[in-house]
Coordinates of N, CA and C in Angstrom, one line a residue:
X1 N 0.8 -1.1 0.0 CA -0.1 0.0 0.1 C 0.9 1.2 0.0
X2 N 2.0 1.2 0.6 CA 2.9 2.3 0.7 C 3.5 2.5 -0.7
X3 N 3.7 1.6 -1.6 CA 4.2 1.8 -2.9 C 3.2 2.5 -3.6
X4 N 2.0 2.2 -3.4 CA 0.7 2.8 -4.2 C 0.7 4.2 -3.9
X5 N 0.8 4.5 -2.5 CA 0.7 6.0 -2.1 C 2.0 6.8 -2.7
X6 N 3.2 6.0 -2.8 CA 4.3 6.7 -3.5 C 4.2 6.9 -4.8
X7 N 3.5 6.0 -5.6 CA 3.3 6.1 -7.0 C 2.3 7.2 -7.2
X8 N 1.1 7.3 -6.5 CA 0.2 8.5 -6.6 C 0.9 9.8 -6.3
X9 N 1.8 9.8 -5.2 CA 2.6 10.9 -5.0 C 3.4 11.4 -6.2
X10 N 4.0 10.5 -6.8 CA 4.8 10.7 -7.9 C 4.0 11.2 -9.1
X11 N 2.8 10.6 -9.4 CA 1.9 11.1 -10.4 C 1.6 12.6 -10.1
X12 N 1.2 13.0 -8.7 CA 0.9 14.3 -8.4 C 2.2 15.3 -8.8
X13 N 3.3 14.9 -8.3 CA 4.4 15.7 -8.6 C 4.7 16.0 -10.1
X14 N 4.5 14.9 -10.9 CA 4.5 15.1 -12.3 C 3.6 16.1 -12.8
X15 N 2.2 16.0 -12.3 CA 1.2 16.8 -12.8 C 1.5 18.2 -12.3
X16 N 2.2 18.5 -11.2 CA 2.4 19.9 -10.6 C 3.5 20.3 -11.6
X17 N 4.5 19.5 -12.0 CA 5.5 20.1 -13.0 C 5.0 20.5 -14.2
X18 N 4.0 19.8 -14.7 CA 3.4 20.1 -15.9 C 2.7 21.3 -15.8
X19 N 1.9 21.5 -14.9 CA 1.1 22.7 -14.5 C 2.1 23.9 -14.5
X20 N 3.2 23.8 -13.8 CA 4.2 24.9 -13.8 C 4.7 25.2 -15.1
X21 N 5.0 24.2 -15.9 CA 5.5 24.5 -17.4 C 4.4 25.2 -18.1
X22 N 3.1 24.8 -18.0 CA 2.1 25.5 -18.6 C 2.0 27.0 -18.3
X23 N 2.1 27.2 -16.9 CA 2.0 28.5 -16.3 C 3.2 29.3 -16.9
X24 N 4.3 28.9 -17.0 CA 5.5 29.5 -17.4 C 5.3 29.8 -18.9
X25 N 4.8 28.9 -19.6 CA 4.4 29.2 -21.1 C 3.4 30.3 -21.2
X26 N 2.5 30.3 -20.3 CA 1.5 31.4 -20.4 C 2.1 32.8 -20.0
X27 N 2.9 32.7 -19.1 CA 3.6 34.0 -18.6 C 4.5 34.5 -19.8
X28 N 5.3 33.6 -20.3 CA 6.3 34.0 -21.4 C 5.4 34.6 -22.6
X29 N 4.3 34.0 -23.0 CA 3.6 34.5 -24.1 C 2.8 35.7 -23.8
X30 N 2.5 35.9 -22.6 CA 1.8 37.2 -22.2 C 3.0 38.4 -22.3
X31 N 4.2 38.2 -21.8 CA 5.1 39.1 -21.8 C 5.4 39.4 -23.3
X32 N 5.5 38.5 -24.2 CA 5.7 38.8 -25.6 C 4.7 39.7 -26.1
X33 N 3.4 39.4 -25.7 CA 2.3 40.3 -26.3 C 2.3 41.7 -25.7
X34 N 2.6 41.7 -24.4 CA 2.9 43.1 -23.8 C 4.0 43.9 -24.4
X35 N 5.1 43.3 -24.6 CA 6.3 43.9 -25.4 C 5.8 44.5 -26.8
X36 N 5.1 43.6 -27.4 CA 4.5 43.9 -28.7 C 3.7 45.2 -28.6
X37 N 2.8 45.1 -27.7 CA 1.8 46.2 -27.6 C 2.6 47.6 -27.1
X38 N 3.6 47.4 -26.2 CA 4.4 48.5 -25.8 C 5.1 49.1 -27.0
X39 N 5.7 48.4 -27.8 CA 6.4 48.8 -28.9 C 5.5 49.5 -29.9
X40 N 4.4 49.1 -30.2 CA 3.3 49.5 -31.1 C 2.9 50.8 -30.5
X41 N 2.6 50.9 -29.4 CA 2.2 52.2 -28.7 C 3.2 53.3 -28.9
X42 N 4.4 52.9 -28.6 CA 5.6 53.9 -28.8 C 5.8 54.4 -30.2
X43 N 5.7 53.4 -31.3 CA 5.8 53.7 -32.7 C 4.6 54.6 -33.1
X44 N 3.4 54.3 -32.6 CA 2.3 55.0 -33.0 C 2.3 56.5 -32.5
X45 N 2.8 56.6 -31.3 CA 3.0 57.9 -30.6 C 4.0 58.7 -31.4
X46 N 5.1 58.2 -31.6 CA 6.1 58.9 -32.3 C 5.6 59.3 -33.7
X47 N 5.0 58.4 -34.3 CA 4.4 58.7 -35.7 C 3.4 59.9 -35.6
X48 N 2.6 59.8 -34.6 CA 1.5 60.9 -34.5 C 2.1 62.3 -34.2
X49 N 3.1 62.2 -33.6 CA 3.9 63.5 -33.1 C 4.6 64.0 -34.5
X50 N 5.2 63.1 -35.3 CA 5.9 63.5 -36.5 C 4.8 64.1 -37.4
X51 N 3.6 63.4 -37.6 CA 2.6 63.7 -38.4 C 2.0 65.1 -38.0
X52 N 1.8 65.4 -36.8 CA 1.2 66.6 -36.3 C 2.3 67.7 -36.8
X53 N 3.5 67.5 -36.6 CA 4.5 68.5 -37.0 C 4.4 68.7 -38.4
X54 N 4.4 67.8 -39.4 CA 4.4 67.9 -40.7 C 3.1 68.6 -41.2
X55 N 1.9 68.2 -40.6 CA 0.7 69.0 -40.9 C 0.5 70.4 -40.5
X56 N 1.1 70.7 -39.3 CA 1.1 72.0 -38.8 C 2.1 72.8 -39.6
X57 N 3.0 72.3 -40.2 CA 4.0 73.0 -41.0 C 3.5 73.3 -42.5
X58 N 2.6 72.5 -42.9 CA 1.9 72.7 -44.2 C 1.0 73.7 -44.4
X59 N 1.0 74.4 -45.4 CA 0.0 75.5 -45.7 C -1.0 75.1 -46.6
X60 N -0.7 74.0 -47.5 CA -1.5 73.5 -48.7 C -2.5 72.6 -48.1
X61 N -3.8 72.8 -48.2 CA -4.8 71.9 -47.7 C -4.8 70.5 -48.4
X62 N -4.5 70.5 -49.7 CA -4.4 69.2 -50.2 C -3.1 68.4 -49.8
X63 N -2.1 69.1 -49.4 CA -1.0 68.4 -48.8 C -1.2 67.7 -47.4
X64 N -2.1 68.5 -46.7 CA -2.5 68.1 -45.4 C -3.4 67.0 -45.4
X65 N -4.3 66.9 -46.5 CA -5.2 65.7 -46.7 C -4.4 64.5 -47.0
X66 N -3.2 64.7 -47.9 CA -2.4 63.7 -48.4 C -1.8 63.1 -47.2
X67 N -1.2 64.0 -46.3 CA -0.4 63.5 -45.1 C -1.3 62.7 -44.1
X68 N -2.6 63.2 -44.1 CA -3.5 62.4 -43.1 C -3.7 61.1 -43.7
X69 N -4.1 61.0 -44.9 CA -4.3 59.8 -45.6 C -3.1 58.8 -45.4
X70 N -1.9 59.3 -45.6 CA -0.7 58.6 -45.5 C -0.7 58.1 -44.2
X71 N -0.8 58.9 -43.2 CA -0.7 58.5 -41.7 C -1.8 57.4 -41.4
X72 N -3.0 57.5 -41.9 CA -4.0 56.5 -41.6 C -3.7 55.2 -42.1
X73 N -3.1 55.2 -43.5 CA -2.8 53.9 -44.0 C -1.6 53.4 -43.2
X74 N -0.5 54.1 -43.0 CA 0.6 53.6 -42.2 C 0.1 53.0 -40.7
X75 N -0.7 53.8 -40.2 CA -1.2 53.3 -39.0 C -2.0 52.0 -39.0
X76 N -2.9 52.0 -40.0 CA -3.6 50.7 -40.3 C -2.7 49.5 -40.5
X77 N -1.7 49.8 -41.3 CA -0.8 48.7 -41.6 C -0.1 48.1 -40.5
X78 N 0.4 49.1 -39.6 CA 1.0 48.7 -38.3 C 0.0 47.9 -37.5
X79 N -1.2 48.4 -37.2 CA -2.2 47.7 -36.4 C -2.4 46.3 -37.1
X80 N -2.5 46.1 -38.4 CA -2.8 44.7 -38.9 C -1.6 43.9 -38.6
X81 N -0.4 44.5 -38.8 CA 0.8 43.7 -38.6 C 0.8 43.2 -37.1
X82 N 0.6 44.1 -36.2 CA 0.6 43.8 -34.8 C -0.5 42.6 -34.5
X83 N -1.7 42.8 -35.0 CA -2.6 41.6 -34.9 C -2.3 40.4 -35.4
X84 N -1.6 40.4 -36.7 CA -1.0 39.1 -37.0 C 0.0 38.6 -36.1
X85 N 0.8 39.3 -35.5 CA 1.9 38.7 -34.6 C 1.3 38.3 -33.4
X86 N 0.2 38.9 -32.9 CA -0.6 38.4 -31.7 C -1.1 37.1 -32.0
X87 N -1.6 37.0 -33.2 CA -2.4 35.7 -33.7 C -1.4 34.7 -33.8
X88 N -0.2 35.0 -34.3 CA 0.9 33.9 -34.3 C 1.4 33.6 -33.0
X89 N 1.4 34.5 -32.1 CA 1.9 34.1 -30.7 C 0.9 33.2 -30.2
X90 N -0.5 33.6 -30.3 CA -1.4 32.7 -29.8 C -1.5 31.3 -30.4
X91 N -1.2 31.3 -31.7 CA -1.2 30.0 -32.3 C -0.1 29.1 -31.9
X92 N 1.2 29.8 -31.7 CA 2.2 28.9 -31.2 C 2.1 28.5 -29.8
X93 N 1.4 29.3 -29.0 CA 1.0 29.0 -27.6 C 0.0 27.8 -27.6
X94 N -1.0 27.9 -28.5 CA -1.9 26.6 -28.5 C -1.2 25.5 -28.9
X95 N -0.3 25.5 -30.0 CA 0.5 24.3 -30.3 C 1.1 23.8 -29.2
X96 N 1.9 24.6 -28.5 CA 2.7 24.0 -27.3 C 2.0 23.7 -26.2
X97 N 0.8 24.3 -26.0 CA -0.1 23.9 -24.8 C -0.7 22.4 -25.3
X98 N -1.0 22.2 -26.4 CA -1.6 21.0 -26.9 C -0.5 19.9 -26.9
X99 N 0.7 20.2 -27.3 CA 1.8 19.2 -27.1 C 2.1 18.9 -25.7
X100 N 2.1 19.8 -24.9 CA 2.4 19.5 -23.4 C 1.3 18.7 -22.8
X101 N 0.1 19.0 -23.1 CA -1.0 18.2 -22.6 C -1.1 16.8 -23.1
X102 N -0.8 16.8 -24.3 CA -0.9 15.3 -24.9 C 0.2 14.5 -24.4
X103 N 1.4 15.2 -24.3 CA 2.6 14.5 -23.5 C 2.2 14.1 -22.1
X104 N 1.6 15.1 -21.3 CA 1.2 14.8 -19.9 C 0.2 13.6 -19.8
X105 N -0.8 13.7 -20.7 CA -1.8 12.7 -20.7 C -1.3 11.3 -21.0
X106 N -0.4 11.3 -21.9 CA 0.2 10.0 -22.4 C 1.1 9.4 -21.2
X107 N 1.9 10.2 -20.7 CA 2.7 9.7 -19.5 C 1.9 9.5 -18.3
X108 N 1.0 10.4 -18.0 CA 0.1 10.3 -16.8 C -0.7 9.0 -16.8
X109 N -1.3 8.8 -17.9 CA -2.2 7.6 -18.2 C -1.4 6.3 -18.0
X110 N -0.1 6.3 -18.4 CA 0.6 5.1 -18.2 C 1.0 4.9 -16.8
X111 N 1.4 6.0 -16.1 CA 1.6 6.0 -14.6 C 0.4 5.7 -13.9
X112 N -0.7 6.2 -14.3 CA -2.0 5.8 -13.5 C -2.3 4.3 -13.6
X113 N -2.2 3.8 -14.8 CA -2.3 2.4 -15.2 C -1.4 1.5 -14.3
X114 N -0.2 2.0 -14.3 CA 0.8 1.2 -13.4 C 0.4 1.3 -11.9
X115 N 0.1 2.4 -11.4 CA -0.3 2.6 -10.0 C -1.5 1.8 -9.6
X116 N -2.6 1.9 -10.6 CA -3.8 1.0 -10.4 C -3.4 -0.5 -10.4
X117 N -2.5 -0.9 -11.3 CA -2.2 -2.3 -11.3 C -1.6 -2.7 -10.0
X118 N -0.7 -2.0 -9.6 CA -0.1 -2.3 -8.2 C -1.1 -2.3 -7.1
X119 N -2.0 -1.3 -7.2 CA -3.0 -1.2 -6.2 C -3.9 -2.5 -6.2
X120 N -4.4 -2.8 -7.5 CA -5.4 -4.0 -7.6 C -4.6 -5.3 -7.3
X121 N -3.4 -5.3 -7.5 CA -2.7 -6.7 -7.2 C -2.5 -6.8 -5.7
X122 N -2.6 -5.8 -5.1 CA -2.6 -5.9 -3.6 C -3.9 -6.2 -2.9
X123 N -4.8 -6.0 -3.6 CA -6.2 -6.3 -3.1 C -6.5 -7.8 -3.0
X124 N -7.3 -8.1 -2.0 CA -7.6 -9.6 -2.0 C -8.6 -9.9 -3.1
X125 N -8.5 -11.0 -3.6 CA -9.5 -11.4 -4.8 C -8.9 -11.1 -6.1
X126 N -8.0 -10.0 -6.3 CA -7.4 -9.6 -7.4 C -8.4 -9.8 -8.7
X127 N -9.4 -9.0 -8.7 CA -10.4 -9.1 -9.9 C -9.7 -8.5 -11.2
X128 N -9.4 -9.2 -12.1 CA -8.8 -8.9 -13.4 C -9.7 -7.9 -14.2
X129 N -11.0 -8.2 -14.0 CA -11.9 -7.4 -14.7 C -12.0 -6.1 -14.6
X130 N -11.6 -5.7 -13.2 CA -11.7 -4.3 -12.7 C -10.5 -3.6 -13.4
X131 N -9.3 -4.2 -13.4 CA -8.2 -3.6 -14.0 C -8.3 -3.4 -15.5
X132 N -9.0 -4.4 -16.1 CA -9.3 -4.3 -17.6 C -10.1 -3.2 -17.9
X133 N -11.3 -3.1 -17.0 CA -12.2 -1.8 -17.2 C -11.5 -0.5 -17.1
X134 N -10.6 -0.4 -16.1 CA -9.8 0.8 -15.8 C -9.1 1.2 -17.0
X135 N -8.3 0.2 -17.5 CA -7.4 0.4 -18.7 C -8.3 0.8 -20.0
X136 N -9.3 0.3 -20.0 CA -10.3 0.5 -21.2 C -10.7 2.1 -21.0
X137 N -11.1 2.5 -19.8 CA -11.6 3.7 -19.5 C -10.6 4.7 -19.9
X138 N -9.2 4.3 -19.5 CA -8.1 5.4 -19.6 C -7.9 5.5 -21.2
X139 N -8.0 4.4 -22.0 CA -7.8 4.3 -23.4 C -8.8 5.2 -24.1
X140 N -10.1 4.9 -23.6 CA -11.3 5.8 -24.1 C -11.0 7.3 -23.9
X141 N -10.6 7.6 -22.7 CA -10.4 9.0 -22.3 C -9.2 9.6 -23.2
X142 N -8.1 8.9 -23.3 CA -7.1 9.3 -24.2 C -7.6 9.5 -25.7
X143 N -8.3 8.7 -26.1 CA -8.9 8.9 -27.5 C -9.8 10.0 -27.7
X144 N -10.6 10.4 -26.7 CA -11.6 11.4 -26.8 C -10.7 12.6 -26.7
X145 N -9.7 12.7 -25.8 CA -8.9 13.9 -25.8 C -8.2 14.2 -27.1
X146 N -7.6 13.1 -27.8 CA -7.0 13.3 -29.1 C -8.0 13.8 -30.1
X147 N -9.1 13.3 -30.1 CA -10.2 13.9 -31.0 C -10.4 15.3 -30.8
X148 N -10.6 15.7 -29.6 CA -10.8 17.1 -29.1 C -9.6 17.9 -29.5
X149 N -8.4 17.4 -29.4 CA -7.2 18.3 -29.7 C -7.2 18.4 -31.3
X150 N -7.5 17.5 -32.0 CA -7.5 17.6 -33.5 C -8.6 18.5 -33.9
X151 N -9.7 18.4 -33.3 CA -11.0 19.4 -33.6 C -10.4 20.9 -33.2
X152 N -9.8 21.1 -32.1 CA -9.4 22.4 -31.7 C -8.3 22.9 -32.6
X153 N -7.4 22.0 -33.0 CA -6.4 22.4 -33.9 C -6.9 22.9 -35.3
X154 N -7.9 22.1 -35.8 CA -8.5 22.4 -37.0 C -9.2 23.8 -36.9
X155 N -9.9 24.0 -35.8 CA -10.7 25.4 -35.7 C -9.7 26.5 -35.5
X156 N -8.7 26.3 -34.8 CA -7.7 27.5 -34.7 C -7.0 27.7 -36.0
X157 N -6.7 26.6 -36.8 CA -6.1 26.7 -38.0 C -7.0 27.5 -39.0
X158 N -8.2 27.3 -39.0 CA -9.2 27.9 -39.8 C -9.4 29.3 -39.4
X159 N -9.4 29.6 -38.1 CA -9.5 31.0 -37.6 C -8.2 31.8 -38.2
X160 N -7.0 31.1 -38.0 CA -5.8 31.8 -38.5 C -5.7 32.1 -40.0
X161 N -6.4 31.2 -40.7 CA -6.5 31.5 -42.1 C -7.4 32.7 -42.5
X162 N -8.6 32.8 -41.7 CA -9.6 33.9 -41.9 C -8.9 35.2 -41.6
X163 N -8.1 35.2 -40.4 CA -7.3 36.4 -40.1 C -6.4 36.8 -41.1
X164 N -5.6 36.0 -41.6 CA -4.6 36.2 -42.7 C -5.3 36.8 -44.0
X165 N -6.5 36.1 -44.4 CA -7.2 36.7 -45.4 C -7.7 38.2 -45.2
X166 N -8.2 38.3 -44.1 CA -8.8 39.6 -43.8 C -7.6 40.7 -43.6
X167 N -6.5 40.3 -43.2 CA -5.3 41.2 -43.1 C -4.9 41.5 -44.6
X168 N -4.9 40.5 -45.5 CA -4.5 40.7 -46.7 C -5.5 41.6 -47.5
X169 N -6.8 41.5 -47.1 CA -7.8 42.5 -47.8 C -7.6 43.9 -47.3
X170 N -7.3 44.0 -46.0 CA -7.0 45.3 -45.4 C -5.7 46.0 -46.0
X171 N -4.8 45.3 -46.5 CA -3.7 46.0 -47.1 C -4.0 46.6 -48.5
X172 N -4.9 46.0 -49.2 CA -5.1 46.4 -50.6 C -5.8 47.8 -50.7

């Protein structure tokens, strides 16, 4: 029974390590997005100051209209580029989350089966049907998770394509 407690403790430790890796990944991606937003805000502010000076120095109304249109176009392009970068960060985070979860489930399932085997072997009567049922349930859970992961991957890939197409239209 002590071995089983130790095995379940080890499973818990591995789950905690996986949770810490996921948390660190989330923090890293949040920092990347915040840096991107800060850089974009700084660039937009600098460009707006520059444009204000140019427009204030111009006496020709048509030149002012041209400068405003140019500024609007440049700003829009920067916003679209930033949105694409955020989408790429999100997509890479999703892929990494999925990989880590799949890895954890695969390793965790085997650890869990091993722990249950040890536990069931220690029980009086050693009902083999109970162990087979537990293994089948774990296999079914892994299969269901894999199907959900594939569906989520397809959905995010489709959303990424829609974003890229919309960004391409915005540049035209």
